[in-house]
Tab-separated table of C-alpha atoms and ligand atoms in Angstrom:
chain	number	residue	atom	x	y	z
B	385	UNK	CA	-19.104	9.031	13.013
B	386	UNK	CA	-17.471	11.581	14.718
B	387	UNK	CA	-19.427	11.653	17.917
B	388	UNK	CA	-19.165	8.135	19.557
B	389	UNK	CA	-15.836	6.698	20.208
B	390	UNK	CA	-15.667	3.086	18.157
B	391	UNK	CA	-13.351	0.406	19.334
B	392	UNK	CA	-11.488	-1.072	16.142
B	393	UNK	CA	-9.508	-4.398	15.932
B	394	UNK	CA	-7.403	-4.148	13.001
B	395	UNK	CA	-6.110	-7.067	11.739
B	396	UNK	CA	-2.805	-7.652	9.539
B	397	UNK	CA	-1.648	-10.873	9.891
B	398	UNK	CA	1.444	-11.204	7.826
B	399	UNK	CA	2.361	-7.830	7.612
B	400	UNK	CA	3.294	-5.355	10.337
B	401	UNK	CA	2.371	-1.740	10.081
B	402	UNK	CA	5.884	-0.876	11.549
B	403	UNK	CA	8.255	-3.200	9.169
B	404	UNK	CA	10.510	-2.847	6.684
B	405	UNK	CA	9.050	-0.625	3.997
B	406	UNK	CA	9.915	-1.781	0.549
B	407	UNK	CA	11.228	-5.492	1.274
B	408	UNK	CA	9.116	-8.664	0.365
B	409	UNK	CA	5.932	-8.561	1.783
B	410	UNK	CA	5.987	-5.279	3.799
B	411	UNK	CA	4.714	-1.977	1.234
B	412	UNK	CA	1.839	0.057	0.879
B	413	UNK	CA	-0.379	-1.586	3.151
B	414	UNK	CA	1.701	-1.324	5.876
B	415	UNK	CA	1.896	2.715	5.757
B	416	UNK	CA	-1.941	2.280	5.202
B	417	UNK	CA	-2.530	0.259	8.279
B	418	UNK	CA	-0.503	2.721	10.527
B	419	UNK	CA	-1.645	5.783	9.366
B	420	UNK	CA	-5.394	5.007	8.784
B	421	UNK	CA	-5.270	4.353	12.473
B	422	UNK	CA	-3.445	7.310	13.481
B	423	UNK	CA	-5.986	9.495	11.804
B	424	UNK	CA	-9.162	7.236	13.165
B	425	UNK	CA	-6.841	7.810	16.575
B	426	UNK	CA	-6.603	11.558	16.590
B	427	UNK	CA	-10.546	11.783	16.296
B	428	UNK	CA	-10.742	9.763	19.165
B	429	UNK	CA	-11.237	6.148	18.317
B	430	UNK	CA	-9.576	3.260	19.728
B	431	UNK	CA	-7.745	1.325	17.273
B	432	UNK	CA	-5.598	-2.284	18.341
B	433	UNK	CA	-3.735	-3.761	15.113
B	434	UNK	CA	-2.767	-7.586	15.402
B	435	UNK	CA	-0.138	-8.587	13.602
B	436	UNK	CA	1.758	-11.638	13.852
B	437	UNK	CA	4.993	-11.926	15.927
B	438	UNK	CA	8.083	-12.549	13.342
B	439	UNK	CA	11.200	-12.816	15.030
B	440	UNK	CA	12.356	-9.159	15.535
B	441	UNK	CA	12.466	-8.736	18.943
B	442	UNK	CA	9.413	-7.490	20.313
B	443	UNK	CA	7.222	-6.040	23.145
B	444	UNK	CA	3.856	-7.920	23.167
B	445	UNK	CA	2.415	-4.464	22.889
B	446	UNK	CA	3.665	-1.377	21.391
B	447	UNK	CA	1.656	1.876	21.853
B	448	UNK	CA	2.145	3.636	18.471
B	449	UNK	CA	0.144	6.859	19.133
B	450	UNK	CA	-2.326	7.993	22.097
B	451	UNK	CA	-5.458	5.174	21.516
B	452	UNK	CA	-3.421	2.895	19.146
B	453	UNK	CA	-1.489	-0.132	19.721
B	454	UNK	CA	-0.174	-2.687	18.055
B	455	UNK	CA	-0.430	-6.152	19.506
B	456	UNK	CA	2.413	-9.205	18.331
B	457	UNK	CA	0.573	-12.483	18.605
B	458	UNK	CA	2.478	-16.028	18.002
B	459	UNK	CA	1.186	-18.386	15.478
B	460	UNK	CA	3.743	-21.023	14.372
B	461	UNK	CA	7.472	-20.191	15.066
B	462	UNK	CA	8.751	-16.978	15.799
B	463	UNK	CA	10.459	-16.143	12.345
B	464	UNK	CA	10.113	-14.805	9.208
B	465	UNK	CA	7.244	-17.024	7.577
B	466	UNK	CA	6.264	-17.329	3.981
B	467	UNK	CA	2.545	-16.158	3.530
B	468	UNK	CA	1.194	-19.637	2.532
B	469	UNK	CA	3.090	-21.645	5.322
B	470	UNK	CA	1.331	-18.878	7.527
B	471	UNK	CA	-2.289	-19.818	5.990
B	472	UNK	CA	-1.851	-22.699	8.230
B	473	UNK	CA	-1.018	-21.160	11.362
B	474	UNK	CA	-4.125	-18.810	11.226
B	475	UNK	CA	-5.892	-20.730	13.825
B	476	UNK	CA	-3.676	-20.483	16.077
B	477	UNK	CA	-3.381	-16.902	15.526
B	478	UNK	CA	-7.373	-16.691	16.249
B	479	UNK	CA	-6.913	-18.914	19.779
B	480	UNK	CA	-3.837	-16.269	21.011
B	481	UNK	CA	-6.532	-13.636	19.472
B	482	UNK	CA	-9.335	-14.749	21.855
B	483	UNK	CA	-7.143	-15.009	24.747
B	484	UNK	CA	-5.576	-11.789	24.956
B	485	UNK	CA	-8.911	-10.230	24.448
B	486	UNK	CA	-10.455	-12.339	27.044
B	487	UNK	CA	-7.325	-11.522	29.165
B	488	UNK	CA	-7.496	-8.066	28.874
B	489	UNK	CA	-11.362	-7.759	28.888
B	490	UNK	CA	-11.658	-6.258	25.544
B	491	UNK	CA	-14.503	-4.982	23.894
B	492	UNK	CA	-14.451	-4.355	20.038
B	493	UNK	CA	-17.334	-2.837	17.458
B	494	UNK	CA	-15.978	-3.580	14.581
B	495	UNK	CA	-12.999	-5.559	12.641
B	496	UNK	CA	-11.204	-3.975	9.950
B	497	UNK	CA	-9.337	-7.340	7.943
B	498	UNK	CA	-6.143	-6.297	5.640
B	499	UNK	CA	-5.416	-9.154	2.843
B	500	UNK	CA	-7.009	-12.310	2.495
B	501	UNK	CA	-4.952	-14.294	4.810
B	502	UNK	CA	-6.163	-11.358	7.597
B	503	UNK	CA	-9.795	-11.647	6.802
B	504	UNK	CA	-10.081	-15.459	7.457
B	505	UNK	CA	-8.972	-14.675	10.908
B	506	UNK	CA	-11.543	-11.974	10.555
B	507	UNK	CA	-14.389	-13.874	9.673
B	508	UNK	CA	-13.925	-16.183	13.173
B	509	UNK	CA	-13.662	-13.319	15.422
B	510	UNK	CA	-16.621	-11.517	13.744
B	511	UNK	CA	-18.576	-14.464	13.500
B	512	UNK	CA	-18.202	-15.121	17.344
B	513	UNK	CA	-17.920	-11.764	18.672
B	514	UNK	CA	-20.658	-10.849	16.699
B	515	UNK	CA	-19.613	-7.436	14.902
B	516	UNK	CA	-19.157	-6.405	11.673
B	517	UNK	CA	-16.505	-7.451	9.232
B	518	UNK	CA	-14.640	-4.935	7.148
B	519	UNK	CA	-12.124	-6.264	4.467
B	520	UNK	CA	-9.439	-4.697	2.154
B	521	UNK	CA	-7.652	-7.157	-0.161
B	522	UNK	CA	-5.074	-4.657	-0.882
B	523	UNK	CA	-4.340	-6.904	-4.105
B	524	UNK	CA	-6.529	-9.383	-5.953
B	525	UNK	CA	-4.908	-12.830	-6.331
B	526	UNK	CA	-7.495	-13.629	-9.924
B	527	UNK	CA	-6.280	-10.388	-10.993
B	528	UNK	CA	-2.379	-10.438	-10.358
B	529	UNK	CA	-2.447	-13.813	-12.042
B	530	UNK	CA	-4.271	-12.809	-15.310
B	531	UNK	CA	-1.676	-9.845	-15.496
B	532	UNK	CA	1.357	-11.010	-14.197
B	533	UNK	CA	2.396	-14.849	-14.960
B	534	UNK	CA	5.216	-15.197	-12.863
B	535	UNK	CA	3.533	-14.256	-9.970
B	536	UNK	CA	1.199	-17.261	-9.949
B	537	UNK	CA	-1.108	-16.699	-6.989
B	538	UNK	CA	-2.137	-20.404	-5.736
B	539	UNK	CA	-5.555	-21.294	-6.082
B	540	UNK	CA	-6.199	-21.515	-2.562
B	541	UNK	CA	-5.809	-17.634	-2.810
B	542	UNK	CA	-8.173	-17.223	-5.169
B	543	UNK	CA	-10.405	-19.953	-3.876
B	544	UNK	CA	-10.575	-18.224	-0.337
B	545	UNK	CA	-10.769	-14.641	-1.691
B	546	UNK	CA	-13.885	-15.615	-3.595
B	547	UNK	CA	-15.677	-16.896	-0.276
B	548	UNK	CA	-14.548	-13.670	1.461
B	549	UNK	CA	-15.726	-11.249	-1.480
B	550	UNK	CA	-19.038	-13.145	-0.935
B	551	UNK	CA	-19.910	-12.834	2.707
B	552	UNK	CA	-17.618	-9.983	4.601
B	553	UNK	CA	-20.208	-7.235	5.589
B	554	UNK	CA	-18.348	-4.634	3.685
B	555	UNK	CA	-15.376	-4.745	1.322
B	556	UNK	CA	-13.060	-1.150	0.728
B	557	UNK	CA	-11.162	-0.088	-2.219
B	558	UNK	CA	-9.116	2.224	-3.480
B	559	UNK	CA	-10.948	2.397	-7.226
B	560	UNK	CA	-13.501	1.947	-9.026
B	561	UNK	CA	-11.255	-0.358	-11.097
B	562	UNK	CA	-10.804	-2.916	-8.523
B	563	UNK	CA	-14.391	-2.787	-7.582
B	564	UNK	CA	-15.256	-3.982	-10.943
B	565	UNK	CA	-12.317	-6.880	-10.928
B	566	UNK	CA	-13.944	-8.014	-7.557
B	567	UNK	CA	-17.608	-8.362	-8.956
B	568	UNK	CA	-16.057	-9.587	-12.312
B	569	UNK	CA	-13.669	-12.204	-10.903
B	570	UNK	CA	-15.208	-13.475	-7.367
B	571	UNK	CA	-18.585	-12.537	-7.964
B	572	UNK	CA	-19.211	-9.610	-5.456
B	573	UNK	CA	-22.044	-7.954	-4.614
B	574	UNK	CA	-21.786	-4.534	-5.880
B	575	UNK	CA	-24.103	-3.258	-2.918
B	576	UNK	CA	-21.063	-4.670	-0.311
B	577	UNK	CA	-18.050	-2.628	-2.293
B	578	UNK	CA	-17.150	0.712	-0.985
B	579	UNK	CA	-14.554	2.767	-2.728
B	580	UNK	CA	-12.533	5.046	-0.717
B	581	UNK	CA	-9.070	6.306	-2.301
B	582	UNK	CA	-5.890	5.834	-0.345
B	583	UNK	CA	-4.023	8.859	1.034
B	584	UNK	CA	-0.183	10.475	1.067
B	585	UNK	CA	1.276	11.819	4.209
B	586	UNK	CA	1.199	15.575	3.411
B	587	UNK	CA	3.856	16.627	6.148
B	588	UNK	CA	6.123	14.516	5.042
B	589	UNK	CA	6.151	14.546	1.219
B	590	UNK	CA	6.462	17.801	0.513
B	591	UNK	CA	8.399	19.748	-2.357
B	592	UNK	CA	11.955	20.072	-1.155
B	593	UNK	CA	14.193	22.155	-3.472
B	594	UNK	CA	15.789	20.272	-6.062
B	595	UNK	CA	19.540	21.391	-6.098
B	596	UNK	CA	19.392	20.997	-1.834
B	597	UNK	CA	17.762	17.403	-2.371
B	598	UNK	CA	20.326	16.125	-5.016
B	599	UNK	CA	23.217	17.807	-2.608
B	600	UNK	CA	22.263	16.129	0.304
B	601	UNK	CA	21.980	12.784	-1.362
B	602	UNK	CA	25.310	13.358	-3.678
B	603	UNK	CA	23.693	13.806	-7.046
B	604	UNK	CA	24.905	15.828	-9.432
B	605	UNK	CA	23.057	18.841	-10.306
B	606	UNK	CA	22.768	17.990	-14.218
B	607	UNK	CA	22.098	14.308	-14.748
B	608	UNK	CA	18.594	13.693	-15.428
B	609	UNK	CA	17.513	11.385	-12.557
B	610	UNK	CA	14.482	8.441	-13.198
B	611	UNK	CA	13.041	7.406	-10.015
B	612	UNK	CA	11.790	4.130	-8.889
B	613	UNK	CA	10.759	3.300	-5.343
B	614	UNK	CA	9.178	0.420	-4.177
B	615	UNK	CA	9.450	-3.624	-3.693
B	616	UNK	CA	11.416	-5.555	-6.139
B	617	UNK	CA	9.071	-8.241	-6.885
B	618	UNK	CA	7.983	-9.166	-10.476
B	619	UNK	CA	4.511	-7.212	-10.516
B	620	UNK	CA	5.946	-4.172	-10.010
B	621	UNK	CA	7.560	-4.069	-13.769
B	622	UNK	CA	11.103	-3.075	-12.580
B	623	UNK	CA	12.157	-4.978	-15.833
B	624	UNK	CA	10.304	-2.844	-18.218
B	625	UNK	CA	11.321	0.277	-16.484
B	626	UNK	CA	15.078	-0.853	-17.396
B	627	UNK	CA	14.157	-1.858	-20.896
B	628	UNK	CA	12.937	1.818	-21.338
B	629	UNK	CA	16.013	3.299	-20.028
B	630	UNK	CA	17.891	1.187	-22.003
B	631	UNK	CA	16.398	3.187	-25.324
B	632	UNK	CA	17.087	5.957	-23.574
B	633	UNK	CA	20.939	5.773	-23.473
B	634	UNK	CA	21.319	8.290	-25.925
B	635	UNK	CA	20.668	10.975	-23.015
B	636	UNK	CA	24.205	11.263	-22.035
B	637	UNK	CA	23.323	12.094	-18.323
B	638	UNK	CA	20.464	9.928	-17.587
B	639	UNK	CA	20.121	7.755	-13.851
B	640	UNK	CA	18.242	5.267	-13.106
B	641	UNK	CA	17.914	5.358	-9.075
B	642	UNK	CA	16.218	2.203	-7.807
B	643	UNK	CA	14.824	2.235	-3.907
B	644	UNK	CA	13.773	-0.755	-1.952
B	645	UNK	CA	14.469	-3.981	-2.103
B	646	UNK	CA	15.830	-6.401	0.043
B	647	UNK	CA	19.614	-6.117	-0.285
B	648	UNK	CA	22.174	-6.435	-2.638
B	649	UNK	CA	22.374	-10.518	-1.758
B	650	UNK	CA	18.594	-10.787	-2.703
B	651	UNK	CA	17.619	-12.599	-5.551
B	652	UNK	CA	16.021	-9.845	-7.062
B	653	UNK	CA	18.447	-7.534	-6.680
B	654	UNK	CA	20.563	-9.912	-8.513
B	655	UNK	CA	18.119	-10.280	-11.328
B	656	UNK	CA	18.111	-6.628	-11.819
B	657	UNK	CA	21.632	-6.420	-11.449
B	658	UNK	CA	22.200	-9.043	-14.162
B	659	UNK	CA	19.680	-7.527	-16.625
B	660	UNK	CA	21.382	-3.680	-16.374
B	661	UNK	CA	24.222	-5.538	-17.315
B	662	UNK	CA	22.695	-7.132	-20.524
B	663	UNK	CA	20.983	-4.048	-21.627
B	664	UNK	CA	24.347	-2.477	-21.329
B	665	UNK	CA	22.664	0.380	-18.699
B	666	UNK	CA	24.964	-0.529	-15.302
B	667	UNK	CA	26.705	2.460	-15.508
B	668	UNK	CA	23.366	4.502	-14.774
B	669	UNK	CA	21.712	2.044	-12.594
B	670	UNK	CA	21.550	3.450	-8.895
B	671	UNK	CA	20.607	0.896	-6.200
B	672	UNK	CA	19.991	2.307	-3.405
B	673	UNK	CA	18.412	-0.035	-1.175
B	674	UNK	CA	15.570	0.216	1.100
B	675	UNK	CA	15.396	3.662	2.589
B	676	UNK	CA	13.051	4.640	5.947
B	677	UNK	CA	9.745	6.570	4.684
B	678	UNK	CA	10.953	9.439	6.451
B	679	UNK	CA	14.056	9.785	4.790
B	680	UNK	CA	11.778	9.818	1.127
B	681	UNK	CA	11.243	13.580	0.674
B	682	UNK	CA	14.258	14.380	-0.977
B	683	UNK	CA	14.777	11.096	-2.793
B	684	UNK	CA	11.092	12.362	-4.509
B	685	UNK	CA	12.670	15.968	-4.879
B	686	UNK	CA	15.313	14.840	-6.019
B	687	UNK	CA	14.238	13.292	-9.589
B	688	UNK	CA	12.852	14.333	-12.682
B	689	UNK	CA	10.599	11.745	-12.588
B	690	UNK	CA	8.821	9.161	-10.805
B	691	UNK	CA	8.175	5.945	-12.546
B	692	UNK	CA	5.502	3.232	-11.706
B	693	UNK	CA	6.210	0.342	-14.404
B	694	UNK	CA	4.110	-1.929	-12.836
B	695	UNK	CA	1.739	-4.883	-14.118
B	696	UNK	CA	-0.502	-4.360	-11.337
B	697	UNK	CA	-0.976	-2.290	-8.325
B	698	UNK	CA	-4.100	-2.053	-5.924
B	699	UNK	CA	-3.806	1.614	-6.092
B	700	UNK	CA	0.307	3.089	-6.460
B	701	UNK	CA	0.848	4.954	-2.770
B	702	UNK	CA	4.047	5.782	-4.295
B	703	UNK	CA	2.733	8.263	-7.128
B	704	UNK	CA	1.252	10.389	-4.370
B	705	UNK	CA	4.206	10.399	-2.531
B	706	UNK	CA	6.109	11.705	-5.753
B	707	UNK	CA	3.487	14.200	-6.907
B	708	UNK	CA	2.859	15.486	-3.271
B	709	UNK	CA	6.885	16.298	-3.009
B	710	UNK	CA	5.984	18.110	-6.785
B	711	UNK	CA	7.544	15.338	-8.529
B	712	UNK	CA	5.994	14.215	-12.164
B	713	UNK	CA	4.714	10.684	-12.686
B	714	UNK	CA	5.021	8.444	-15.568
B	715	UNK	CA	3.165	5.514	-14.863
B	716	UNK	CA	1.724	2.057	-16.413
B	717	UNK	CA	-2.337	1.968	-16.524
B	718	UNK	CA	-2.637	0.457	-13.056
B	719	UNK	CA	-4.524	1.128	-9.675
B	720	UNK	CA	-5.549	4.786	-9.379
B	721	UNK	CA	-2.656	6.139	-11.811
B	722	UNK	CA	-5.620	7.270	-14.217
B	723	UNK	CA	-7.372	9.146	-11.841
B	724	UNK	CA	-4.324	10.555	-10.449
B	725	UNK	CA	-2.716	11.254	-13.220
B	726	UNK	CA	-5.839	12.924	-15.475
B	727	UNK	CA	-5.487	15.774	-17.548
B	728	UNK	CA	-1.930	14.399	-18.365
B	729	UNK	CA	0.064	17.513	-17.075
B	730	UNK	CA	1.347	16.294	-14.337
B	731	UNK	CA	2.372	12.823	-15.079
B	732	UNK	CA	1.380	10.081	-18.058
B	733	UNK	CA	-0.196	6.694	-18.186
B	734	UNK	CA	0.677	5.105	-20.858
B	735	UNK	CA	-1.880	2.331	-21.881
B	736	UNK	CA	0.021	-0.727	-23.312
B	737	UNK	CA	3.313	-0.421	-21.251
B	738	UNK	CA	5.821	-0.717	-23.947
B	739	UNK	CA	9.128	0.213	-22.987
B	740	UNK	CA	9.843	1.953	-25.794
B	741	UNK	CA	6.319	3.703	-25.052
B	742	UNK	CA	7.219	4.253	-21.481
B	743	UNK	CA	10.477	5.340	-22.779
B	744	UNK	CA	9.080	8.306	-24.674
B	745	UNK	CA	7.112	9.420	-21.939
B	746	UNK	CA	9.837	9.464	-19.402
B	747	UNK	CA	11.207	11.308	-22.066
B	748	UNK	CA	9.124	14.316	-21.567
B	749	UNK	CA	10.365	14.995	-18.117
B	750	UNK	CA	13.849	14.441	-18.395
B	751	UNK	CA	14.452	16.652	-21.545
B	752	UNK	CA	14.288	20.121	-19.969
B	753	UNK	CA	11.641	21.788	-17.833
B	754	UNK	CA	8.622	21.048	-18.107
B	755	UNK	CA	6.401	24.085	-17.446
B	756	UNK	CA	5.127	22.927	-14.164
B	757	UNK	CA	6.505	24.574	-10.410
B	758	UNK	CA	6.671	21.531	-7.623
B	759	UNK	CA	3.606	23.469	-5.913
B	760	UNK	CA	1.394	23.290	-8.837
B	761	UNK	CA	2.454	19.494	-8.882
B	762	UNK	CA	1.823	18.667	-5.305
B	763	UNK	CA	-1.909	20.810	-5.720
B	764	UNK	CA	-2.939	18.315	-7.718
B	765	UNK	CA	-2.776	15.721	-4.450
B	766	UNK	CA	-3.974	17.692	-1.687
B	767	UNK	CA	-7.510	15.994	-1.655
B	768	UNK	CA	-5.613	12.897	-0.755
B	769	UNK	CA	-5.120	13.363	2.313
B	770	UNK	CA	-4.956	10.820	5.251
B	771	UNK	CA	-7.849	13.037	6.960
B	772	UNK	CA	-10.046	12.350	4.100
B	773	UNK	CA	-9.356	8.577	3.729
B	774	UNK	CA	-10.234	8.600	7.499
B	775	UNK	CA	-13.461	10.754	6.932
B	776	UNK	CA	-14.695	8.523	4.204
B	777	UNK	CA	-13.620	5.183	6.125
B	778	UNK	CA	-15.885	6.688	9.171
B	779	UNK	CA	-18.581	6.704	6.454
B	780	UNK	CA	-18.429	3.424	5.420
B	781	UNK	CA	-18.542	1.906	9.145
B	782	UNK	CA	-21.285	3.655	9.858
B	783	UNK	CA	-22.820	2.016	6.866
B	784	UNK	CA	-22.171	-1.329	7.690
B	785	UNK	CA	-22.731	-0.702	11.499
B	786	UNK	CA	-26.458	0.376	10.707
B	787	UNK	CA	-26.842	-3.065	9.487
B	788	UNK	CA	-25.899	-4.303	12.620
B	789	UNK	CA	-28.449	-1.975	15.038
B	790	UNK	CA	-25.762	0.348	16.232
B	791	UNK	CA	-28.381	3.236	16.554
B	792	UNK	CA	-26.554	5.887	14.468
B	793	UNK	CA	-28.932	8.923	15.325
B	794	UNK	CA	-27.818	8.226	18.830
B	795	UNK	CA	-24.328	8.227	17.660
B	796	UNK	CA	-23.615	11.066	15.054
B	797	UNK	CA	-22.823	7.896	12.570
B	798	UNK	CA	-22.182	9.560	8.973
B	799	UNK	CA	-24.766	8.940	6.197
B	800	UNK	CA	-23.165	6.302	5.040
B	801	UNK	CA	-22.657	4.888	1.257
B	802	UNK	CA	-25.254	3.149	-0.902
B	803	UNK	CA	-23.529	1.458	-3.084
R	1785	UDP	N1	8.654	2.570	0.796
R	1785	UDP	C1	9.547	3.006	1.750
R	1785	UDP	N2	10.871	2.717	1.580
R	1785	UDP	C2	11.351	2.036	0.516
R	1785	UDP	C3	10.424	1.610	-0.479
R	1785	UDP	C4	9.072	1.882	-0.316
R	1785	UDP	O1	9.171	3.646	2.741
R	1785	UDP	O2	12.553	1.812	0.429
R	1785	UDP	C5	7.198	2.863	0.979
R	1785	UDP	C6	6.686	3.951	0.068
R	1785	UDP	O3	6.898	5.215	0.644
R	1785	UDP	C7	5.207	3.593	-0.068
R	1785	UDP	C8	5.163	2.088	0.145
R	1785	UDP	O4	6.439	1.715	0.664
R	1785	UDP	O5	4.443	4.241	0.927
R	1785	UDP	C9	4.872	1.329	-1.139
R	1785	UDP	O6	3.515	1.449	-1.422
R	1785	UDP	P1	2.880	1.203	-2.853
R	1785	UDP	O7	1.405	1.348	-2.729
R	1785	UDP	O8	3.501	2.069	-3.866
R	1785	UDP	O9	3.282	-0.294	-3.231
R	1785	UDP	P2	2.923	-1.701	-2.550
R	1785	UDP	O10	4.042	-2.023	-1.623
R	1785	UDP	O11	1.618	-1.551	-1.832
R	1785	UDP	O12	2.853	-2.657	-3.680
């Protein structure tokens, strides 16, 4: 689909593609939103993302790049908003929807919907304008609650995901895993699910050299340094990850370096805070609070080792991240951490999670090197790329927008998936 210039309305109703990286409700899909739509950009598509207005102050519109803007649109009060208070505000989000497109005489070929509470709006505007509906669920609310009990997803979630999984045009995931938990939980069609891998910013993550990295960020050159970095919420196995450092305390020189979050104040913070404490591990505990994305690199660089302890992810952006800066990755079986990670050489999955499992694989990387340069690392990513995710996200519109007539000989449309 290189040929013919699409117009894309991108929805992501809770969560805006230029937040806070690593608090609450603002992660991975965020850095996907923006830079899917950068890349879609710089081959000269048009790309508006709606997101909904949430009390930082804001310009209606923000241009982002050259041919992509984001658009702030009210629906209930202007504040921060939990995501089922918000479910109720949706139509309201739809009517300012319809008006500034009406407003500004907008035209749009296709609508790209990012988590469930995105796609409902979705399915009204593609259902009256006509166009095809594209939908990521960036995480499956059947799935996080058969894995992860404290994060019980309500069952108007699941209820509502279900519908969606049944009658969006075309649904998008990052593996082959989650296509299976779609068609196994909700029911999908396996014809509707395309699978196209998320990508890592390669000019930014890059290997930066370890002794500069730890200098800048006042490490000292011979502690062995275990990375997290992501949201503290309860799916992403923070807990574990201390419980495995905890057996590791015989390692006289060991950190743990925690990034994200939402402040020190946060309850979750304080959980974590409390539980170092009880496993006797404060002392190596580094929080370092949320950090910008491009202030990462060294962070990445920096460690010995990344570690994703999580219950469930959609896919893990942040093992991508490590690897492309040539960091190792010791990581839970979630998302795409087996396809990532296979081969074993540059990273570990290790199947049932234990600490004292994940413990001996973190293990591995923190006792000496371990054969591996940070380039050899990073090779291991460079498919990723954002180009490619864009590439292979053409595909897949031009699949669903055959359905729909759009005459794709006319149009240079890519051949397009059958799933
Ligand atoms: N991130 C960040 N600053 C932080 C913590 C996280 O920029 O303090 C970014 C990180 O670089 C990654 C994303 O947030 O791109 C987290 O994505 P991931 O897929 O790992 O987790 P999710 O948030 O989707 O569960």
């Amino acid at each position: 689909m290189e040929s013919e210039q699409l117009r894309i309305a991108m929805l992501s109703v809770h969560s805006s593609p230029t937040g806070e990286l690593g608090t609450k409700d603002t992660g991975g899909m965020s850095v996907y939103v923006r830079e899917l739509a950068r890349e879609l950009a710089n081959r000269g598509h048009v790309i508006d993302i709606y997101t909904r207005l949430n009390g930082s102050p804001q310009k209606q519109i923000a241009q982002l790049h050259e041919n992509v803007r984001l658009i702030h649109l009210r629906a209930g009060a202007n504040g921060q908003m939990n995501k089922m208070a918000l479910y109720g505000h949706l139509d309201e989000f739809f009517m300012e929807l319809e008006k500034f497109k009406a407003r500004q005489s907008l035209h749009y070929d296709l609508v790209h919907s990012h988590y469930w509470l995105s796609a409902k709006v979705g399915k009204w505007a593609t259902e009256r304008w006509e166009v095809p509906h594209v939908f990521m669920f960036h995480t499956v609310g059947a799935v996080k609650n058969s894995t992860v009990g404290s994060e019980n997803e309500p069952e108007l979630r699941t209820t509502m995901e279900k519908k969606l999984a049944k009658t969006c045009d075309r649904i998008l995931v990052g593996t082959d895993e989650e296509r299976g938990h779609l068609i196994q939980h909700y029911g999908a069609s396996p014809k509707t699910i395309g699978v196209v891998p998320c990508g890592v910013n390669l000019d930014l993550f890059h290997p930066w050299e370890r002794t500069q990295a730890r200098r800048r960020l006042g490490f000292t050159q011979d502690e062995s340094i275990v990375l997290y970095v992501g949201r503290f919420a309860p799916v992403k196995g923070i807990d574990r990850l201390m419980e495995a450092v905890a057996h590791l305390r015989h390692h006289k020189q060991l950190r743990l370096v925690l990034v994200g979050g939402d402040g020190n104040a946060a309850p979750e913070s304080q959980g974590l805070e409390r539980l170092a404490r009880k496993l006797s591990i404060q002392e190596c505990v580094t929080f370092v609070g949320r950090i910008e994305q491009d202030s990462l690199p060294p962070y990445y660089s920096a460690a010995d080792v990344l570690v994703v302890p999580s219950y469930y992810e959609s896919f893990g952006l942040v093992a991508l991240e490590a690897l492309a800066s040539g960091t190792p990755v010791v990581a839970t079986k979630v998302g795409a951490m087996e396809s990532i990670l296979r081969g074993g050489t540059i990273g570990q999955v290790v199947s049932n999670g234990s600490p004292r499992l994940l413990a001996k694989s973190i293990e591995k990387y923190i006792s000496g090197p371990n054969g591996l340069t940070p380039h050899e690392v990073r090779a291991s990513v460079l498919r990723f790329s954002w180009a490619n995710v864009a590439s292979a996200m053409l595909d897949q519109y031009g699949t669903v927008l055959r359905e729909y007539g759009f005459n794709s000989t006319a149009t240079g449309l890519g051949k397009g998936h059958e799933n």
